[in-house]
PDB file of C-alpha atoms in Angstrom:
ATOM      1  CA  MET Y  25       5.661  -9.085  -0.047  1.00  0.00           C
ATOM      2  CA  ALA Y  26       4.746  -8.412  -3.732  1.00  0.00           C
ATOM      3  CA  PHE Y  27       6.495  -5.031  -4.406  1.00  0.00           C
ATOM      4  CA  ASP Y  28       8.766  -6.496  -7.635  1.00  0.00           C
ATOM      5  CA  VAL Y  29       6.380  -4.910  -9.794  1.00  0.00           C
ATOM      6  CA  ALA Y  30       6.115  -2.123 -12.161  1.00  0.00           C
ATOM      7  CA  ALA Y  31       5.811   1.054 -10.682  1.00  0.00           C
ATOM      8  CA  ASP Y  32       3.059   2.108 -13.040  1.00  0.00           C
ATOM      9  CA  SER Y  33       1.138  -0.986 -11.249  1.00  0.00           C
ATOM     10  CA  TYR Y  34       1.702   0.333  -7.817  1.00  0.00           C
ATOM     11  CA  THR Y  35       0.983   4.138  -8.919  1.00  0.00           C
ATOM     12  CA  ARG Y  36      -2.323   2.871 -10.357  1.00  0.00           C
ATOM     13  CA  PHE Y  37      -3.032   1.062  -7.165  1.00  0.00           C
ATOM     14  CA  MET Y  38      -2.097   3.631  -4.345  1.00  0.00           C
ATOM     15  CA  GLY Y  39      -1.168   7.053  -5.948  1.00  0.00           C
ATOM     16  CA  ARG Y  40      -3.804   8.438  -5.870  1.00  0.00           C
ATOM     17  CA  TYR Y  41      -3.794   8.137  -2.024  1.00  0.00           C
ATOM     18  CA  SER Y  42      -0.364   8.273  -1.228  1.00  0.00           C
ATOM     19  CA  GLU Y  43      -0.011  11.595  -3.159  1.00  0.00           C
ATOM     20  CA  GLN Y  44      -2.812  13.055  -1.012  1.00  0.00           C
ATOM     21  CA  LEU Y  45      -0.906  12.050   2.343  1.00  0.00           C
ATOM     22  CA  ALA Y  46       2.389  13.376   1.074  1.00  0.00           C
ATOM     23  CA  VAL Y  47       0.975  16.691   0.650  1.00  0.00           C
ATOM     24  CA  ARG Y  48      -0.828  16.427   4.148  1.00  0.00           C
ATOM     25  CA  PHE Y  49       2.532  14.966   5.491  1.00  0.00           C
ATOM     26  CA  ALA Y  50       4.791  17.888   4.536  1.00  0.00           C
ATOM     27  CA  ASP Y  51       2.023  20.269   5.785  1.00  0.00           C
ATOM     28  CA  ARG Y  52       1.869  18.912   9.123  1.00  0.00           C
ATOM     29  CA  LEU Y  53       5.616  19.009   9.586  1.00  0.00           C
ATOM     30  CA  GLY Y  54       5.648  22.298   7.873  1.00  0.00           C
ATOM     31  CA  VAL Y  55       8.566  21.361   5.254  1.00  0.00           C
ATOM     32  CA  VAL Y  56       9.741  24.977   4.147  1.00  0.00           C
ATOM     33  CA  PRO Y  57      13.250  26.088   2.995  1.00  0.00           C
ATOM     34  CA  PRO Y  58      15.874  26.085   3.840  1.00  0.00           C
ATOM     35  CA  ALA Y  59      16.177  22.319   4.694  1.00  0.00           C
ATOM     36  CA  ASP Y  60      18.049  19.562   3.834  1.00  0.00           C
ATOM     37  CA  ILE Y  61      15.705  16.752   3.580  1.00  0.00           C
ATOM     38  CA  LEU Y  62      15.960  12.717   3.147  1.00  0.00           C
ATOM     39  CA  ASP Y  63      13.060  10.820   1.693  1.00  0.00           C
ATOM     40  CA  VAL Y  64      13.532   7.039   2.537  1.00  0.00           C
ATOM     41  CA  GLY Y  65      11.730   4.148   0.791  1.00  0.00           C
ATOM     42  CA  CYS Y  66      10.586   6.872  -1.839  1.00  0.00           C
ATOM     43  CA  GLY Y  67       9.022   4.568  -4.156  1.00  0.00           C
ATOM     44  CA  PRO Y  68       7.919   6.023  -7.997  1.00  0.00           C
ATOM     45  CA  GLY Y  69       8.062   9.487  -5.781  1.00  0.00           C
ATOM     46  CA  ALA Y  70       5.033  10.854  -4.606  1.00  0.00           C
ATOM     47  CA  LEU Y  71       6.677  12.751  -1.191  1.00  0.00           C
ATOM     48  CA  THR Y  72       9.786  13.153  -2.953  1.00  0.00           C
ATOM     49  CA  ALA Y  73       7.734  15.482  -5.834  1.00  0.00           C
ATOM     50  CA  VAL Y  74       6.460  17.447  -2.923  1.00  0.00           C
ATOM     51  CA  LEU Y  75       9.617  18.145  -1.365  1.00  0.00           C
ATOM     52  CA  VAL Y  76      10.921  19.287  -4.619  1.00  0.00           C
ATOM     53  CA  GLU Y  77       8.045  21.631  -4.999  1.00  0.00           C
ATOM     54  CA  ARG Y  78       8.786  23.166  -1.748  1.00  0.00           C
ATOM     55  CA  LEU Y  79      12.335  22.699  -1.017  1.00  0.00           C
ATOM     56  CA  GLY Y  80      13.845  22.345  -4.553  1.00  0.00           C
ATOM     57  CA  ALA Y  81      15.623  19.424  -6.544  1.00  0.00           C
ATOM     58  CA  VAL Y  82      19.344  20.204  -4.622  1.00  0.00           C
ATOM     59  CA  ALA Y  83      17.803  20.077  -1.156  1.00  0.00           C
ATOM     60  CA  VAL Y  84      16.284  16.412  -1.637  1.00  0.00           C
ATOM     61  CA  HIS Y  85      17.614  13.361  -1.372  1.00  0.00           C
ATOM     62  CA  ALA Y  86      16.086   9.746  -1.782  1.00  0.00           C
ATOM     63  CA  VAL Y  87      16.814   6.506  -1.592  1.00  0.00           C
ATOM     64  CA  GLU Y  88      14.354   3.518  -2.746  1.00  0.00           C
ATOM     65  CA  PRO Y  89      15.551  -0.337  -3.102  1.00  0.00           C
ATOM     66  CA  SER Y  90      13.178  -1.712  -5.561  1.00  0.00           C
ATOM     67  CA  ALA Y  91      14.752  -1.386  -8.804  1.00  0.00           C
ATOM     68  CA  SER Y  92      11.691  -0.563 -10.882  1.00  0.00           C
ATOM     69  CA  PHE Y  93      10.809   2.185  -8.490  1.00  0.00           C
ATOM     70  CA  HIS Y  94      13.978   3.689  -8.422  1.00  0.00           C
ATOM     71  CA  ALA Y  95      14.026   4.044 -12.045  1.00  0.00           C
ATOM     72  CA  ALA Y  96      10.328   5.698 -12.281  1.00  0.00           C
ATOM     73  CA  ALA Y  97      11.440   8.182  -9.496  1.00  0.00           C
ATOM     74  CA  GLN Y  98      14.492   9.394 -11.083  1.00  0.00           C
ATOM     75  CA  GLN Y  99      12.530   9.865 -14.331  1.00  0.00           C
ATOM     76  CA  ARG Y 100       9.698  11.835 -12.561  1.00  0.00           C
ATOM     77  CA  LEU Y 101      12.674  13.514 -10.610  1.00  0.00           C
ATOM     78  CA  PRO Y 102      15.750  13.871 -12.947  1.00  0.00           C
ATOM     79  CA  HIS Y 103      17.502  16.400 -10.609  1.00  0.00           C
ATOM     80  CA  VAL Y 104      17.241  14.899  -7.604  1.00  0.00           C
ATOM     81  CA  ALA Y 105      20.002  12.273  -6.492  1.00  0.00           C
ATOM     82  CA  ILE Y 106      18.158   9.089  -5.707  1.00  0.00           C
ATOM     83  CA  ARG Y 107      20.138   6.107  -4.581  1.00  0.00           C
ATOM     84  CA  ARG Y 108      19.305   2.430  -4.225  1.00  0.00           C
ATOM     85  CA  ALA Y 109      19.227   1.396  -0.722  1.00  0.00           C
ATOM     86  CA  SER Y 110      17.282   0.318   1.746  1.00  0.00           C
ATOM     87  CA  ALA Y 111      16.088   2.022   5.222  1.00  0.00           C
ATOM     88  CA  GLU Y 112      18.332  -0.356   7.293  1.00  0.00           C
ATOM     89  CA  ASP Y 113      21.621   0.940   5.371  1.00  0.00           C
ATOM     90  CA  LEU Y 114      21.695   4.452   4.583  1.00  0.00           C
ATOM     91  CA  PRO Y 115      24.214   5.271   2.138  1.00  0.00           C
ATOM     92  CA  TYR Y 116      25.273   8.711   3.844  1.00  0.00           C
ATOM     93  CA  ASP Y 117      27.541  10.187   6.431  1.00  0.00           C
ATOM     94  CA  ASP Y 118      26.046  10.847   9.789  1.00  0.00           C
ATOM     95  CA  ASP Y 119      24.123  13.760  10.535  1.00  0.00           C
ATOM     96  CA  ARG Y 120      24.051  14.763   6.885  1.00  0.00           C
ATOM     97  CA  PHE Y 121      20.242  15.936   6.804  1.00  0.00           C
ATOM     98  CA  ASP Y 122      17.847  18.391   8.359  1.00  0.00           C
ATOM     99  CA  GLY Y 123      15.413  15.519   8.611  1.00  0.00           C
ATOM    100  CA  ALA Y 124      14.760  11.697   7.257  1.00  0.00           C
ATOM    101  CA  LEU Y 125      10.939  11.272   6.118  1.00  0.00           C
ATOM    102  CA  ALA Y 126       9.300   7.895   5.344  1.00  0.00           C
ATOM    103  CA  GLN Y 127       6.022   7.756   3.787  1.00  0.00           C
ATOM    104  CA  LEU Y 128       3.997   4.209   4.276  1.00  0.00           C
ATOM    105  CA  VAL Y 129       7.607   2.339   4.726  1.00  0.00           C
ATOM    106  CA  VAL Y 130       8.002   1.699   8.292  1.00  0.00           C
ATOM    107  CA  HIS Y 131       5.354  -1.414   7.784  1.00  0.00           C
ATOM    108  CA  PHE Y 132       7.495  -2.939   5.267  1.00  0.00           C
ATOM    109  CA  MET Y 133      11.122  -2.101   6.822  1.00  0.00           C
ATOM    110  CA  THR Y 134      12.488  -5.813   7.609  1.00  0.00           C
ATOM    111  CA  ASP Y 135      13.733  -4.558  11.003  1.00  0.00           C
ATOM    112  CA  PRO Y 136      11.798  -1.237  11.885  1.00  0.00           C
ATOM    113  CA  VAL Y 137      13.454   0.274  14.588  1.00  0.00           C
ATOM    114  CA  ALA Y 138      16.773  -0.379  13.126  1.00  0.00           C
ATOM    115  CA  GLY Y 139      15.588   1.593  10.132  1.00  0.00           C
ATOM    116  CA  LEU Y 140      14.309   4.411  12.341  1.00  0.00           C
ATOM    117  CA  ARG Y 141      17.661   4.264  14.066  1.00  0.00           C
ATOM    118  CA  GLU Y 142      19.601   4.942  10.554  1.00  0.00           C
ATOM    119  CA  MET Y 143      17.255   7.437  10.015  1.00  0.00           C
ATOM    120  CA  ALA Y 144      18.182   9.139  12.858  1.00  0.00           C
ATOM    121  CA  ARG Y 145      21.744   8.359  12.214  1.00  0.00           C
ATOM    122  CA  VAL Y 146      21.904  10.540   9.423  1.00  0.00           C
ATOM    123  CA  THR Y 147      20.210  13.368  10.516  1.00  0.00           C
ATOM    124  CA  ARG Y 148      21.661  16.314  12.250  1.00  0.00           C
ATOM    125  CA  PRO Y 149      20.925  16.404  16.515  1.00  0.00           C
ATOM    126  CA  GLY Y 150      18.341  19.147  16.626  1.00  0.00           C
ATOM    127  CA  GLY Y 151      16.422  17.415  13.376  1.00  0.00           C
ATOM    128  CA  ILE Y 152      13.548  15.054  12.601  1.00  0.00           C
ATOM    129  CA  VAL Y 153      12.528  11.623  11.720  1.00  0.00           C
ATOM    130  CA  ALA Y 154       9.022  11.618  10.567  1.00  0.00           C
ATOM    131  CA  VAL Y 155       6.896   8.841   9.116  1.00  0.00           C
ATOM    132  CA  ASN Y 156       3.450   7.929   8.223  1.00  0.00           C
ATOM    133  CA  VAL Y 157       1.434   4.554   8.002  1.00  0.00           C
ATOM    134  CA  TRP Y 158      -1.891   3.705   7.029  1.00  0.00           C
ATOM    135  CA  ASP Y 159      -4.198   2.918   9.885  1.00  0.00           C
ATOM    136  CA  TYR Y 160      -4.875  -0.148   9.002  1.00  0.00           C
ATOM    137  CA  ALA Y 161      -5.890  -1.596  13.120  1.00  0.00           C
ATOM    138  CA  GLY Y 162      -8.164   1.083  13.180  1.00  0.00           C
ATOM    139  CA  GLY Y 163     -10.416   0.203   9.581  1.00  0.00           C
ATOM    140  CA  ARG Y 164      -9.187   3.777   7.943  1.00  0.00           C
ATOM    141  CA  SER Y 165      -6.896   2.688   5.270  1.00  0.00           C
ATOM    142  CA  PRO Y 166      -7.765   2.720   1.903  1.00  0.00           C
ATOM    143  CA  LEU Y 167      -7.958  -1.238   1.466  1.00  0.00           C
ATOM    144  CA  SER Y 168     -10.268  -1.839   4.630  1.00  0.00           C
ATOM    145  CA  THR Y 169     -13.488  -2.425   2.836  1.00  0.00           C
ATOM    146  CA  PHE Y 170     -10.952  -4.998   0.470  1.00  0.00           C
ATOM    147  CA  TRP Y 171     -10.068  -6.537   3.654  1.00  0.00           C
ATOM    148  CA  ARG Y 172     -13.351  -6.416   4.974  1.00  0.00           C
ATOM    149  CA  ALA Y 173     -14.784  -8.452   2.218  1.00  0.00           C
ATOM    150  CA  ALA Y 174     -11.694 -11.106   2.374  1.00  0.00           C
ATOM    151  CA  ARG Y 175     -12.584 -11.792   6.247  1.00  0.00           C
ATOM    152  CA  GLU Y 176     -16.067 -12.287   5.705  1.00  0.00           C
ATOM    153  CA  LEU Y 177     -15.653 -14.585   2.731  1.00  0.00           C
ATOM    154  CA  ASP Y 178     -12.473 -16.440   4.367  1.00  0.00           C
ATOM    155  CA  ALA Y 179     -11.908 -15.372   8.039  1.00  0.00           C
ATOM    156  CA  ALA Y 180      -8.417 -16.979   7.630  1.00  0.00           C
ATOM    157  CA  ALA Y 181      -7.304 -14.396   5.437  1.00  0.00           C
ATOM    158  CA  PRO Y 182      -4.653 -12.149   6.392  1.00  0.00           C
ATOM    159  CA  THR Y 183      -4.896  -8.622   7.080  1.00  0.00           C
ATOM    160  CA  GLU Y 184      -2.312  -5.342   7.262  1.00  0.00           C
ATOM    161  CA  SER Y 185      -3.555  -4.523  10.584  1.00  0.00           C
ATOM    162  CA  HIS Y 186      -0.704  -6.223  12.512  1.00  0.00           C
ATOM    163  CA  LEU Y 187       1.834  -4.848  10.510  1.00  0.00           C
ATOM    164  CA  ALA Y 188       4.529  -2.203  12.269  1.00  0.00           C
ATOM    165  CA  GLY Y 189       3.073   1.393  12.579  1.00  0.00           C
ATOM    166  CA  ALA Y 190      -0.564   0.098  11.686  1.00  0.00           C
ATOM    167  CA  ARG Y 191      -2.116   0.624  14.757  1.00  0.00           C
ATOM    168  CA  GLU Y 192      -2.807   3.694  17.257  1.00  0.00           C
ATOM    169  CA  GLY Y 193       0.761   4.944  19.080  1.00  0.00           C
ATOM    170  CA  HIS Y 194       3.148   2.256  17.284  1.00  0.00           C
ATOM    171  CA  LEU Y 195       4.589   4.279  15.244  1.00  0.00           C
ATOM    172  CA  GLU Y 196       5.236   6.681  18.654  1.00  0.00           C
ATOM    173  CA  GLU Y 197       6.677   3.525  20.081  1.00  0.00           C
ATOM    174  CA  LEU Y 198       9.027   2.916  17.512  1.00  0.00           C
ATOM    175  CA  LEU Y 199      10.848   6.300  17.634  1.00  0.00           C
ATOM    176  CA  THR Y 200      10.968   5.908  20.883  1.00  0.00           C
ATOM    177  CA  ALA Y 201      12.770   2.646  21.285  1.00  0.00           C
ATOM    178  CA  ALA Y 202      15.114   4.107  18.223  1.00  0.00           C
ATOM    179  CA  GLY Y 203      16.029   6.984  20.070  1.00  0.00           C
ATOM    180  CA  LEU Y 204      13.903   9.672  19.387  1.00  0.00           C
ATOM    181  CA  ARG Y 205      13.077  12.312  21.808  1.00  0.00           C
ATOM    182  CA  SER Y 206       9.925  14.627  22.110  1.00  0.00           C
ATOM    183  CA  VAL Y 207       8.157  12.266  19.974  1.00  0.00           C
ATOM    184  CA  ARG Y 208       4.438  12.761  18.869  1.00  0.00           C
ATOM    185  CA  GLY Y 209       1.701  11.643  17.074  1.00  0.00           C
ATOM    186  CA  GLY Y 210      -1.572  12.299  15.267  1.00  0.00           C
ATOM    187  CA  ASP Y 211      -3.333  11.465  11.983  1.00  0.00           C
ATOM    188  CA  LEU Y 212      -3.611  12.482   8.243  1.00  0.00           C
ATOM    189  CA  GLU Y 213      -6.848  12.042   6.293  1.00  0.00           C
ATOM    190  CA  VAL Y 214      -7.510  12.043   2.434  1.00  0.00           C
ATOM    191  CA  ALA Y 215     -10.193  11.490   0.484  1.00  0.00           C
ATOM    192  CA  VAL Y 216     -10.119  10.082  -3.028  1.00  0.00           C
ATOM    193  CA  PRO Y 217     -12.837   9.721  -5.829  1.00  0.00           C
ATOM    194  CA  HIS Y 218     -13.692   6.794  -7.676  1.00  0.00           C
ATOM    195  CA  PRO Y 219     -16.061   7.236 -10.995  1.00  0.00           C
ATOM    196  CA  GLY Y 220     -17.389   3.846 -10.189  1.00  0.00           C
ATOM    197  CA  PHE Y 221     -16.336   0.072  -9.025  1.00  0.00           C
ATOM    198  CA  ASP Y 222     -14.614  -0.949 -11.907  1.00  0.00           C
ATOM    199  CA  ASP Y 223     -12.109   1.982 -11.319  1.00  0.00           C
ATOM    200  CA  TRP Y 224     -11.866   0.560  -7.578  1.00  0.00           C
ATOM    201  CA  TRP Y 225     -11.223  -3.073  -7.986  1.00  0.00           C
ATOM    202  CA  ALA Y 226      -9.028  -3.015 -11.163  1.00  0.00           C
ATOM    203  CA  PRO Y 227      -5.838  -1.999  -9.829  1.00  0.00           C
ATOM    204  CA  TYR Y 228      -6.227  -5.424  -7.270  1.00  0.00           C
ATOM    205  CA  LEU Y 229      -5.533  -7.379 -10.097  1.00  0.00           C
ATOM    206  CA  LEU Y 230      -1.838  -6.121 -10.338  1.00  0.00           C
ATOM    207  CA  GLY Y 231      -0.072  -7.909  -7.841  1.00  0.00           C
ATOM    208  CA  VAL Y 232       0.747  -5.480  -5.803  1.00  0.00           C
ATOM    209  CA  GLY Y 233       1.206  -5.899  -1.899  1.00  0.00           C
ATOM    210  CA  PRO Y 234      -0.391  -7.869   0.261  1.00  0.00           C
ATOM    211  CA  ALA Y 235      -3.940  -7.449  -1.222  1.00  0.00           C
ATOM    212  CA  GLY Y 236      -2.125  -8.257  -4.663  1.00  0.00           C
ATOM    213  CA  ASP Y 237      -0.810 -11.261  -3.394  1.00  0.00           C
ATOM    214  CA  HIS Y 238      -4.110 -12.507  -1.994  1.00  0.00           C
ATOM    215  CA  VAL Y 239      -6.036 -11.491  -5.033  1.00  0.00           C
ATOM    216  CA  ARG Y 240      -3.638 -13.873  -7.166  1.00  0.00           C
ATOM    217  CA  GLY Y 241      -3.496 -16.638  -4.776  1.00  0.00           C
ATOM    218  CA  LEU Y 242      -7.583 -17.302  -5.664  1.00  0.00           C
ATOM    219  CA  ASP Y 243      -8.844 -19.119  -8.177  1.00  0.00           C
ATOM    220  CA  GLU Y 244     -11.146 -17.703 -10.825  1.00  0.00           C
ATOM    221  CA  GLU Y 245     -14.351 -18.997  -8.719  1.00  0.00           C
ATOM    222  CA  ARG Y 246     -13.241 -17.421  -5.389  1.00  0.00           C
ATOM    223  CA  ARG Y 247     -11.809 -13.825  -7.033  1.00  0.00           C
ATOM    224  CA  THR Y 248     -15.194 -13.473  -8.698  1.00  0.00           C
ATOM    225  CA  GLU Y 249     -16.871 -14.253  -5.440  1.00  0.00           C
ATOM    226  CA  LEU Y 250     -14.396 -11.529  -3.927  1.00  0.00           C
ATOM    227  CA  ARG Y 251     -14.911  -8.934  -6.827  1.00  0.00           C
ATOM    228  CA  GLU Y 252     -18.631  -9.338  -5.828  1.00  0.00           C
ATOM    229  CA  ARG Y 253     -18.856  -9.112  -2.001  1.00  0.00           C
ATOM    230  CA  CYS Y 254     -16.854  -5.535  -2.539  1.00  0.00           C
ATOM    231  CA  ARG Y 255     -19.087  -4.050  -4.718  1.00  0.00           C
ATOM    232  CA  THR Y 256     -22.123  -4.965  -2.332  1.00  0.00           C
ATOM    233  CA  LEU Y 257     -20.004  -2.839   0.193  1.00  0.00           C
ATOM    234  CA  LEU Y 258     -19.222   0.276  -2.024  1.00  0.00           C
ATOM    235  CA  PRO Y 259     -21.779   3.003  -3.308  1.00  0.00           C
ATOM    236  CA  GLN Y 260     -23.156   2.353  -6.918  1.00  0.00           C
ATOM    237  CA  GLY Y 261     -21.735   5.054  -9.432  1.00  0.00           C
ATOM    238  CA  PRO Y 262     -19.288   7.445  -8.474  1.00  0.00           C
ATOM    239  CA  PHE Y 263     -18.094   7.395  -4.667  1.00  0.00           C
ATOM    240  CA  GLU Y 264     -15.246   8.721  -2.101  1.00  0.00           C
ATOM    241  CA  VAL Y 265     -13.008   6.642  -0.406  1.00  0.00           C
ATOM    242  CA  ARG Y 266     -12.058   8.617   3.065  1.00  0.00           C
ATOM    243  CA  ALA Y 267      -8.218   7.313   4.308  1.00  0.00           C
ATOM    244  CA  ALA Y 268      -6.461   8.084   7.276  1.00  0.00           C
ATOM    245  CA  ALA Y 269      -2.951   7.106   7.901  1.00  0.00           C
ATOM    246  CA  TRP Y 270      -0.942   7.399  11.791  1.00  0.00           C
ATOM    247  CA  CYS Y 271       1.950  10.138  11.786  1.00  0.00           C
ATOM    248  CA  ALA Y 272       4.766  10.551  14.002  1.00  0.00           C
ATOM    249  CA  VAL Y 273       7.767  12.547  14.168  1.00  0.00           C
ATOM    250  CA  GLY Y 274      10.490  12.611  16.426  1.00  0.00           C
ATOM    251  CA  VAL Y 275      13.677  15.204  16.953  1.00  0.00           C
ATOM    252  CA  VAL Y 276      17.460  13.275  16.898  1.00  0.00           C
ATOM    253  CA  PRO Y 277      19.212  14.028  20.589  1.00  0.00           C
TER     254      PRO Y 277
END
C-alpha cells in the first residue's frame, strides 16, 4: 500500500474525513477523563488531537510506524508521547492503558487479529479496544465514487471492499477472534463539503493508498478518462460527500 508518502499528502487526501470521524468516534466511546488512552496507528494525529482535547496530553499516548506520519504527529502534538511502532508489536507493558483505539488502521494491519490482541494486551482488564474502518463493501466510504468510476472503466480494477473490517460485522468478528468480550458495533457518519470537482479530484494524484496506487498506474489517457468519469458521477459546483465507517468496541477480559 502507498503510505510511504508525505503526511501533508495524506492529510489532503483523507484529512477532512478523518478529522470528522475522530470526533464521532470519541463521542461514541464516551471518552472522558480520567482515562489513559493509546492511539494505535495515529497517522498525522487526527484522533490523537481529539483525545488530547478531551483528556489532556499526559493521558494520551500514540504509536505510528510511518516515519513521515510520526514526525507530523509529533510536530502537531509536541507534548504527547508518540512512538514509532506497529500495532502487531506495541512497545508497552501489559495492562498499561484504560483503552486502546485504532482509527482507519485495522484494514492495513499485516495481521489484524494479532494487532487487536496486542491492543488488548496493553489494556487493563475491563478496559476497551475500539476500532473503525470505512464501509468500503457497502459503498459508503469517501472513495466510493472513485472506485465506482474505476470499475466502470475496468472491471478488473481493484477496490478496498475486501479489506479487513470493511464490511458489516467484520470488525466484531475480528475483535471476538482476538479475545475481546461484550463486543458491539455500529456505524459512524460524516459529511464533508467540497467547493468543486477539482478540489475533490486533486488528492487522488498524490499517490496515497490503494486509490493513489491505481491512479499512478494509469497512463495519461486512461487517467483523464477516469477523471472525467468521476466528474459525471458528482454534482456540478459545491457538493457534499457523505460517508460512513463501521465501528466496533470490545472489553478486555
